Short mmCIF file of C-alpha atoms and ligand atoms in Angstrom, two decimals:
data_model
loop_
_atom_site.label_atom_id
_atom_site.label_comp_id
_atom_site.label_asym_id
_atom_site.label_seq_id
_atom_site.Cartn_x
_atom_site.Cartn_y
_atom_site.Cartn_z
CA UNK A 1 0.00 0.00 0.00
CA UNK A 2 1.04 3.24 -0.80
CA UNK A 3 -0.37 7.11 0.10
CA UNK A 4 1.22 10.21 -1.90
CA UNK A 5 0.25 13.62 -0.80
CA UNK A 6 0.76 16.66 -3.01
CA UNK A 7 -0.15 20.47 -1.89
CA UNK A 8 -1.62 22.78 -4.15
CA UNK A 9 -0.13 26.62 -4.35
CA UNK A 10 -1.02 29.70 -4.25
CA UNK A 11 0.68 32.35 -6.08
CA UNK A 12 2.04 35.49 -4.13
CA UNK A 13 3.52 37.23 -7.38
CA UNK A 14 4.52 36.42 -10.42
CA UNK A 15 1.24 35.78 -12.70
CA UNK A 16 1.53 34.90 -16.28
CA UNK A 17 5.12 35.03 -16.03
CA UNK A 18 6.33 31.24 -15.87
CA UNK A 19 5.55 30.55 -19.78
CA UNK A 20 8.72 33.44 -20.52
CA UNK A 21 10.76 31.80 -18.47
CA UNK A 22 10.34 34.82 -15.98
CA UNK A 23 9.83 34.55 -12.10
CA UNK A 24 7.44 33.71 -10.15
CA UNK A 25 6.70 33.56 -5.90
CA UNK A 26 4.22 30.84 -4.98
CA UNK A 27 3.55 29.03 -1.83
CA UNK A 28 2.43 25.05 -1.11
CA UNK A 29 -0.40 25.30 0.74
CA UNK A 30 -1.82 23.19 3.44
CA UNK A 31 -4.68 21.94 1.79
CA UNK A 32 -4.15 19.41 -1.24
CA UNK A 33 -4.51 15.93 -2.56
CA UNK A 34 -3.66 12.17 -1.38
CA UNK A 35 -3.34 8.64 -3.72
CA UNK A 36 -3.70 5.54 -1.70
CA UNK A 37 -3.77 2.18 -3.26
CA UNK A 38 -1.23 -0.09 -4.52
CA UNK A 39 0.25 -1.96 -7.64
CA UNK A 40 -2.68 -4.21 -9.06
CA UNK A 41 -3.43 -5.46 -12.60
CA UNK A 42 -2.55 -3.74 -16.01
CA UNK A 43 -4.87 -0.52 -15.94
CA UNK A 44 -4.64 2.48 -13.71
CA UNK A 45 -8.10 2.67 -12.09
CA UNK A 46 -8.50 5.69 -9.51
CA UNK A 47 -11.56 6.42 -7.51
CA UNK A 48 -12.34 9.72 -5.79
CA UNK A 49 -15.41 10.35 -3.35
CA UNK A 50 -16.35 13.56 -5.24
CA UNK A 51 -16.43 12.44 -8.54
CA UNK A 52 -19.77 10.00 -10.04
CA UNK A 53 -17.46 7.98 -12.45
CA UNK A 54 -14.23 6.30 -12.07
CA UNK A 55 -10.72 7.26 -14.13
CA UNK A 56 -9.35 4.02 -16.22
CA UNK A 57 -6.56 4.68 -17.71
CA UNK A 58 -4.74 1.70 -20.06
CA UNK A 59 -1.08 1.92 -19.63
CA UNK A 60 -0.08 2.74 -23.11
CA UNK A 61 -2.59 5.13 -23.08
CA UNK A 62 -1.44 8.03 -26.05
CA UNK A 63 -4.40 10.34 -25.94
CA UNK A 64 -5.10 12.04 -22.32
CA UNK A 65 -7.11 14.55 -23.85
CA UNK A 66 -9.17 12.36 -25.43
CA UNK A 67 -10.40 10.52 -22.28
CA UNK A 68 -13.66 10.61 -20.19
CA UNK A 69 -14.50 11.90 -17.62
CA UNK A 70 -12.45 15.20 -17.37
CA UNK A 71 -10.82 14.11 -14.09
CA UNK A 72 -8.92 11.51 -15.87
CA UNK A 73 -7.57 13.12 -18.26
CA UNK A 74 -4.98 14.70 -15.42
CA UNK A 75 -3.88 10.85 -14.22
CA UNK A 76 -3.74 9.73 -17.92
CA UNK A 77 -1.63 12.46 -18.89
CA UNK A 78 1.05 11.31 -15.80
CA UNK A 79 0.55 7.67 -17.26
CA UNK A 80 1.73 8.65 -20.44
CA UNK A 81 4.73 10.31 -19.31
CA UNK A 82 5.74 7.80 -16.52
CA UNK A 83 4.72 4.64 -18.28
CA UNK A 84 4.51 2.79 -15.34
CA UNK A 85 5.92 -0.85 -15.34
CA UNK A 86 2.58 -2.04 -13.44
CA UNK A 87 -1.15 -1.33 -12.83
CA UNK A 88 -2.32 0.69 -9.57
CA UNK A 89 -5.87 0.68 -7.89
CA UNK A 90 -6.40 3.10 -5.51
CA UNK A 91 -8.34 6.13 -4.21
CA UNK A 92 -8.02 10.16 -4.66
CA UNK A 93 -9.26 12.27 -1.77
CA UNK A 94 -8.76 15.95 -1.64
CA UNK A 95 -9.07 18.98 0.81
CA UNK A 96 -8.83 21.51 -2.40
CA UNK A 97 -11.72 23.60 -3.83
CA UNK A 98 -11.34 21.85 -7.49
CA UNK A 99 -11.00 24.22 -10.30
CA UNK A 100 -11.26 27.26 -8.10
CA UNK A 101 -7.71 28.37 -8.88
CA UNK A 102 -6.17 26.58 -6.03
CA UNK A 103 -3.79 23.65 -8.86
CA UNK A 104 -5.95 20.63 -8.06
CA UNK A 105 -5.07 19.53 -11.13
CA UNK A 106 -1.12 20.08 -10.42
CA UNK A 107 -2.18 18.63 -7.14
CA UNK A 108 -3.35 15.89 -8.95
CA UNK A 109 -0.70 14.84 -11.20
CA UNK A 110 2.29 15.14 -8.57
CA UNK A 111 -0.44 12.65 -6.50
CA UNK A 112 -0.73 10.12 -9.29
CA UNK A 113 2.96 10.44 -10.08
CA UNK A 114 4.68 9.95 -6.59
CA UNK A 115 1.52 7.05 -5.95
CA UNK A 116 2.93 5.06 -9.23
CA UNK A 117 6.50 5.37 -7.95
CA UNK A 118 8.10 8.24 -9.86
CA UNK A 119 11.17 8.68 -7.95
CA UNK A 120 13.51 11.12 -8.72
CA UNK A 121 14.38 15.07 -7.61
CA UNK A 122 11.51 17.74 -7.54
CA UNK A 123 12.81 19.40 -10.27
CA UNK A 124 12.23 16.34 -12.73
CA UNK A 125 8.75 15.87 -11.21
CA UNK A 126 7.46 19.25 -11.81
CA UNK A 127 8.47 18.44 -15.70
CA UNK A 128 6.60 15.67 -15.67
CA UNK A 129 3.70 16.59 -14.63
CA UNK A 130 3.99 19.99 -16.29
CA UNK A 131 4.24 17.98 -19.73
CA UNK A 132 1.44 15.65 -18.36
CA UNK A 133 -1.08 19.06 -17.82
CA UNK A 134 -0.21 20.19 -21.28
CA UNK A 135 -1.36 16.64 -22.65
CA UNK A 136 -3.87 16.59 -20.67
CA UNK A 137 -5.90 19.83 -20.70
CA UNK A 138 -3.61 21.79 -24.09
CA UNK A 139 -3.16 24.56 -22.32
CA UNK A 140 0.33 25.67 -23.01
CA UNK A 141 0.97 25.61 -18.98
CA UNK A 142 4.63 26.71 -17.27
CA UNK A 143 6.24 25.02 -14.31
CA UNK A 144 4.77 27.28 -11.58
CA UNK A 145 1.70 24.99 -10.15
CA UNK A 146 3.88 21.65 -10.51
CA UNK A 147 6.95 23.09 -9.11
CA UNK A 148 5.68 24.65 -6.02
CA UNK A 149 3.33 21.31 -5.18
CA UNK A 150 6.63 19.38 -5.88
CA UNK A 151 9.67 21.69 -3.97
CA UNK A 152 7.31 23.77 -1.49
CA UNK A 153 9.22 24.97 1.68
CA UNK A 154 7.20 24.80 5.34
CA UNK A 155 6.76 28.80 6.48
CA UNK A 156 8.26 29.64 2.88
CA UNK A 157 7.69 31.27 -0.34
CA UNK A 158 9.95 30.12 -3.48
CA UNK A 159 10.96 32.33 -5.38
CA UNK A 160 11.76 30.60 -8.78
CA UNK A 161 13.50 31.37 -11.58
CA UNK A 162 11.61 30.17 -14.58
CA UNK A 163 14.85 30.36 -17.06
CA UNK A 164 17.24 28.70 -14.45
CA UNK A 165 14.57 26.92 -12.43
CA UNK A 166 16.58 28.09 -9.07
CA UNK A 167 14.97 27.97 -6.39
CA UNK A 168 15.16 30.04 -3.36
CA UNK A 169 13.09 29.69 -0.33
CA UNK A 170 11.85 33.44 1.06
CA UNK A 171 10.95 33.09 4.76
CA UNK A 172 7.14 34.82 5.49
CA UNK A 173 6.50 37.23 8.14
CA UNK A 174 5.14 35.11 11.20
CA UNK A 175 2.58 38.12 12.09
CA UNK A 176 1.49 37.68 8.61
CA UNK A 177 -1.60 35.51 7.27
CA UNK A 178 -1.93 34.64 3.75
CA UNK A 179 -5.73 34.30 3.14
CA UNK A 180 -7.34 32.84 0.06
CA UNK A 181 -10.68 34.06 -1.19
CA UNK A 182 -12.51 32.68 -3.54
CA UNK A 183 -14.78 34.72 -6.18
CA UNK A 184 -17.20 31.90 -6.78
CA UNK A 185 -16.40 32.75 -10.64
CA UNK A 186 -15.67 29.47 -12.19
CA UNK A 187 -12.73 29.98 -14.93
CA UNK A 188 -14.22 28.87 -18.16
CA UNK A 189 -12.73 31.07 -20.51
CA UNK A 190 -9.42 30.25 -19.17
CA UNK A 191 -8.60 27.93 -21.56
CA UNK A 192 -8.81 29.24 -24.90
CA UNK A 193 -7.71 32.72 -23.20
CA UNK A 194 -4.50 31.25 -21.74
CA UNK A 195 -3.00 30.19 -25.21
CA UNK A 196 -4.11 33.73 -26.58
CA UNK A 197 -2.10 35.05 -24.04
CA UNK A 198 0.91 32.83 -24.30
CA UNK A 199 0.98 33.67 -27.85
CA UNK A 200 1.12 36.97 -27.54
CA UNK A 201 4.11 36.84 -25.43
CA UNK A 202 5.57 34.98 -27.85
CA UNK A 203 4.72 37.46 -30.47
CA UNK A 204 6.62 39.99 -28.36
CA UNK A 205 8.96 37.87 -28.20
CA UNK A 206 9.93 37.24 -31.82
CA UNK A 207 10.32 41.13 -32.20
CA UNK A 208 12.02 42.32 -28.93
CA UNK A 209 13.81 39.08 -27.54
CA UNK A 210 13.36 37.45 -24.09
CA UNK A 211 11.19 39.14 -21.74
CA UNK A 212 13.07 37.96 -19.00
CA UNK A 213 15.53 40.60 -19.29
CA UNK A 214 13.68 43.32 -22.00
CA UNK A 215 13.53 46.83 -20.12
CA UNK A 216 10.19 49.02 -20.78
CA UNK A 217 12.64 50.95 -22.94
CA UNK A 218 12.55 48.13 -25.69
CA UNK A 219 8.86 47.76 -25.67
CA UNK A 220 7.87 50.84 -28.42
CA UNK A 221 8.43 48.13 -31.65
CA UNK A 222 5.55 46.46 -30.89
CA UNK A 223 1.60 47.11 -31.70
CA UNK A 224 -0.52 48.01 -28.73
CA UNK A 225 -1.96 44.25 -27.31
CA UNK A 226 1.25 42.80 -27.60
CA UNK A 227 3.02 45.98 -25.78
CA UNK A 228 0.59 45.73 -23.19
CA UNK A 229 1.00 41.93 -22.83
CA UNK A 230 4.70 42.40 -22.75
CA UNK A 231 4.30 45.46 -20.41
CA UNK A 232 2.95 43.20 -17.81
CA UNK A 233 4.99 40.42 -17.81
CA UNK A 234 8.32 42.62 -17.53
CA UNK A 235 6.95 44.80 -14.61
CA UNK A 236 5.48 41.91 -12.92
CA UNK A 237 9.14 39.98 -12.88
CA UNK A 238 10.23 42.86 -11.10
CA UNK A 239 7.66 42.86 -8.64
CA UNK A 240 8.70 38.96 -7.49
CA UNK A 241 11.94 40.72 -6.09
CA UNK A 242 10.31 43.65 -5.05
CA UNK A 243 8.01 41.60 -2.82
CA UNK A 244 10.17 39.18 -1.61
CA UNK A 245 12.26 42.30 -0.58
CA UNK A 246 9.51 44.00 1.61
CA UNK A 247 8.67 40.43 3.02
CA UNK A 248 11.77 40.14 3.94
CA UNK A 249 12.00 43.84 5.65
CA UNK A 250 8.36 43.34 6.79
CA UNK A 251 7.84 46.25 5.27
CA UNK A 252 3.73 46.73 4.69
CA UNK A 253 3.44 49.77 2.93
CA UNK A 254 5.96 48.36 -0.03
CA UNK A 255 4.01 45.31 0.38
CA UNK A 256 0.56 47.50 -0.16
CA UNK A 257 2.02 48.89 -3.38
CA UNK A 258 3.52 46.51 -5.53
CA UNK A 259 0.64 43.94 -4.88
CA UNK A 260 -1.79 46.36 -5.78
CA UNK A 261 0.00 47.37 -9.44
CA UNK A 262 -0.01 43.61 -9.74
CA UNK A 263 -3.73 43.43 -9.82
CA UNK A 264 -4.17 46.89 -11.70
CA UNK A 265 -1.46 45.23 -14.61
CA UNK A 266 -3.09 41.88 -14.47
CA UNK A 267 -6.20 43.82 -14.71
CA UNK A 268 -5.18 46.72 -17.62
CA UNK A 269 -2.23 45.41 -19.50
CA UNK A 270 -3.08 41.51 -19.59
CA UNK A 271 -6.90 41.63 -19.58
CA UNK A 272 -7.10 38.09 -17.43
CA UNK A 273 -9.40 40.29 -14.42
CA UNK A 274 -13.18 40.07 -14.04
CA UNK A 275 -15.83 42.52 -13.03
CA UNK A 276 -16.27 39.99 -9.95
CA UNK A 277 -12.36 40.05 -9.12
CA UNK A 278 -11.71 43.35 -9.37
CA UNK A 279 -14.26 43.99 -6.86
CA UNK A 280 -13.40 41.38 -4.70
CA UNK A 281 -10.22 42.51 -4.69
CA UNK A 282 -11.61 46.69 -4.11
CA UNK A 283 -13.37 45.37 -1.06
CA UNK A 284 -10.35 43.31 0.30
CA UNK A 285 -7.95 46.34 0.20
CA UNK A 286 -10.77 48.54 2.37
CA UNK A 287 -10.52 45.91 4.69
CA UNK A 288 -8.78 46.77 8.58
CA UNK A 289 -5.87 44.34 8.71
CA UNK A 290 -5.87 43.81 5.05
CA UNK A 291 -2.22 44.59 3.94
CA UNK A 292 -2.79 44.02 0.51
CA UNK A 293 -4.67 41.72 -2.09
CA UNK A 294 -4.60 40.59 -5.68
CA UNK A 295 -5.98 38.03 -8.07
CA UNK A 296 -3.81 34.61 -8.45
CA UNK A 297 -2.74 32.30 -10.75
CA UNK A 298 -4.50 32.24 -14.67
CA UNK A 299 -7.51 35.17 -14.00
CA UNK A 300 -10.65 34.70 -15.37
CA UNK A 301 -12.42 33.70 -12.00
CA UNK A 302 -11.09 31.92 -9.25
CA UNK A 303 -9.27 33.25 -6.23
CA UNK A 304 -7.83 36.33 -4.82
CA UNK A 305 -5.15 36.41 -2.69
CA UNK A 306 -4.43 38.35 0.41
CA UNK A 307 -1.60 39.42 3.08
CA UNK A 308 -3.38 40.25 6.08
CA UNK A 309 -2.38 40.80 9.71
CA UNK A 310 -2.45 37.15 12.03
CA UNK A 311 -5.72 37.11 13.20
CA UNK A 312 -7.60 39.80 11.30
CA UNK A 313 -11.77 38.87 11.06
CA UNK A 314 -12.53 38.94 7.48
CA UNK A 315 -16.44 39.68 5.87
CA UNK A 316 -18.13 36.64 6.96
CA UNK A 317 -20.09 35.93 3.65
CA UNK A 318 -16.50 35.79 1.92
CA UNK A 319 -15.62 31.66 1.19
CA UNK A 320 -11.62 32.58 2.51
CA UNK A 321 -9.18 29.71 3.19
CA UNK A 322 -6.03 31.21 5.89
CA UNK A 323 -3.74 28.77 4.39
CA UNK A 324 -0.22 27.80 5.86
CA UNK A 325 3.13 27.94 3.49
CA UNK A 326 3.71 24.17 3.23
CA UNK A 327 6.62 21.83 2.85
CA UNK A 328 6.30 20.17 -1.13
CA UNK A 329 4.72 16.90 -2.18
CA UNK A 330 5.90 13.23 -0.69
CA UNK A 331 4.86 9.80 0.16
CA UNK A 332 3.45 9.43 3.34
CA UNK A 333 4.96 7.14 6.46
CA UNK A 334 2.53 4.43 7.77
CA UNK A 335 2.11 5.91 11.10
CA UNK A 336 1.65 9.86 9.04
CA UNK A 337 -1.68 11.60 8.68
CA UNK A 338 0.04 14.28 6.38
CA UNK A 339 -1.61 17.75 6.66
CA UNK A 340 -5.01 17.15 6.70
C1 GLA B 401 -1.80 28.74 -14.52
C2 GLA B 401 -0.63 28.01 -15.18
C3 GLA B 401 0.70 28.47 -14.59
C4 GLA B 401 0.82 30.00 -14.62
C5 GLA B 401 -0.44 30.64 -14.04
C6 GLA B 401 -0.45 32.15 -14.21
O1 GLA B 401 -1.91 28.40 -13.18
O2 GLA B 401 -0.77 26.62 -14.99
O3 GLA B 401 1.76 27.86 -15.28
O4 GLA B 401 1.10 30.45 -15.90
O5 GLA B 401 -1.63 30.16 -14.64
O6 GLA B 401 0.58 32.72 -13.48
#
C-alpha cells in the first residue's frame, strides 16, 4: 500500500510570467490531494469520493485529452509520461476547492505520479507533470503549479526562476496571514484565453527578444496588445523581487504597493481580471488588517489572494481559506496523517 500527498499553491507574485521563463513567488499550501492504493493489474483505475465515475486509464494510453471523464484526463496524462511498469488501484481524496484556482489539477498529477512510484528530484517531477497538464488539458501551462506542489518549503515562499529553475526559499513574516478568497467565478474562458495570451508573449517575443531581461525601454516596436501583454509580464518579474524584498523587511506599505499594481497590470495590461475580481479585490484592500490583495494564478475567476495581519476577522459571507506555506509533495509514512 502506498499514500502520496501533493499540496496545491497559491501564487504570491509572479502571474503569467512562468511561460517566458520569468519569475514567479508561490507558496504550497496546506490543503491538497492524497493517492492511496497499490500496484494491481494492467490498468490504472482511480476512484475519488467527489467524482460520479471512475478514471481508467490503459497503460499505453497516447491520448489524455481524449479521455472521459475530465478528471482523468490529469492521471492519464502522468501515465503517459511515466509509463509505469505495473497497474495501480487506488483512491483520490482531496481537501482543495477543485477548479477554483487553487492547482488541483497540479495537485493531482504530482499525487498520481509519486503514488505510481516516480522517484527522482523535484525538479524532474514538476516536468513531468507539467508535460502531463499540457497533454492533458492543451493549455500551453509553465512550471509554476507543478513546481511549487513538488519543492514547497514549510513557512516559505519560493521564489523561482523560470529560465534557471533556481529555487530560493523566502521566509514569510510570522505576524502575517496569507488568506485565500474565492470569487465563486468558475474559470471557463481560461482555456482558450491562456493560449491567446501565451501567444502573444511569444509574439513579443519574436520582435524584442526574451522578456526575461527586455527593459520598458525596448517595448515601443511592438503594436498596442502585444506591448501591453509584454508590459505586464516585464513589470510583474520585477515585482517577485520587489516583494520578496519587503517580506523580507516586513515592510507593509511596499508590500501594499507593488501587490496592488499587480492586480491593476493583471487587470489593464493583460486583460485576465473580471468585473467579480476586481471587486473582490476593491473590497479586500478597504478591509482593517488587510495589507494588501490581488488576483492569483490564470484570472478569469477563481481566487484572490491576500496578506493580512495574524488574526484579522474577514467579511463573513467571503468563502476565505487562511492557508499555511507548506513543505512540497511526498509519500506518506505508515504511522503519518500528512496535513489534513
Ligand atoms: C496557470 C498556469 C501556470 C501559470 C499561471 C499564471 O496556473 O498553470 O503555469 O502560468 O496560470 O501565473
Amino acid at each position: 500500500m502506498v499514500r502520496a500527498w501533493a499540496p496545491g499553491r497559491v501564487n504570491l507574485m509572479g502571474d503569467h510570467t512562468d511561460h517566458t521563463g520569468g519569475l514567479v513567488l508561490p507558496l504550497a499550501i496546506d490543503l491538497g490531494t492524497t493517492v492511496t492504493g497499490r500496484t494491481n493489474g494492467d490498468l490504472v483505475e482511480l476512484r475519488s469520493p467527489l467524482e460520479a465515475q471512475r478514471a481508467v486509464v490503459p497503460r499505453d494510453v497516447d491520448h489524455p485529452a481524449a479521455l472521459a471523464p475530465s478528471w482523468a484526463r490529469y492521471v492519464a496524462g502522468v501515465v503517459a509520461e511515466l509509463g509505469p511498469s505495473t497497474g495501480f488501484v487506488g483512491v483520490v481524496e482531496t481537501t482543495l476547492p477543485v477548479g477554483a484556482g487553487l492547482s488541483s489539477s497540479a495537485a493531482l498529477e504530482v499525487a498520481v505520479a509519486l503514488a505510481l512510484g516516480f522517484d527522482g528530484p523535484a525538479l524532474e517531477l514538476a516536468r513531468l507533470c507539467q508535460r502531463a497538464e499540457q497533454r492533458a488539458s492543451g493549455v500551453p501551462c509553465g512550471i509554476m503549479d507543478q513546481l511549487a506542489s513538488a519543492a514547497g518549503v514549510e513557512g516559505h515562499a519560493l521564489r523561482i526562476d523560470c529560465t534557471t529553475l533556481e529555487q530560493e526559499a523566502v521566509p514569510l513574516p510570522d505576524d502575517i496571514e496569507v488568506v485565500v478568497v474565492d470569487s465563486g467565478e468558475r474559470r471557463e474562458l481560461a482555456t482558450s484565453a491562456y493560449a491567446e495570451r501565451a501567444r502573444d508573449c511569444q509574439a513579443a517575443q519574436a520582435e524584442i527578444g526574451p522578456l526575461r531581461v527586455a527593459t520598458p525601454g525596448d517595448l515601443a516596436p511592438l503594436s498596442d496588445v502585444v506591448r501591453r501583454r509584454a508590459r505586464h509580464v516585464i513589470s510583474e518579474n520585477e515585482r517577485v523581487d520587489e516583494l520578496a524584498t519587503a517580506l523580507v523587511a516586513g515592510d507593509r506599505g511596499r508590500m501594499a504597493e507593488v501587490i496592488a499594481s499587480s492586480h491593476r497590470s493583471l487587470r489593464d495590461d493583460f486583460e485576465v481580471s473580471t468585473d467579480v475580481l476586481d471587486a473582490l479585490v476593491d473590497r479586500l484592500a478597504a478591509t482593517d488588517g488587510v495589507i494588501g490583495a490581488r488576483l492569483t494564478g490564470a484570472g478569469f475567476g477563481g481566487c484572490v489572494v491576500a496578506l493580512v495581519e495574524r488574526g484579522t476577522p474577514l467579511p463573513e459571507d467571503l468563502t476565505a481559506w487562511r492557508v499555511i506555506p507548506s513543505a512540497g509533495a511526498r509519500i506518506l509514512d505508515e504511522d503519518d496523517t500528512g496535513p489534513q
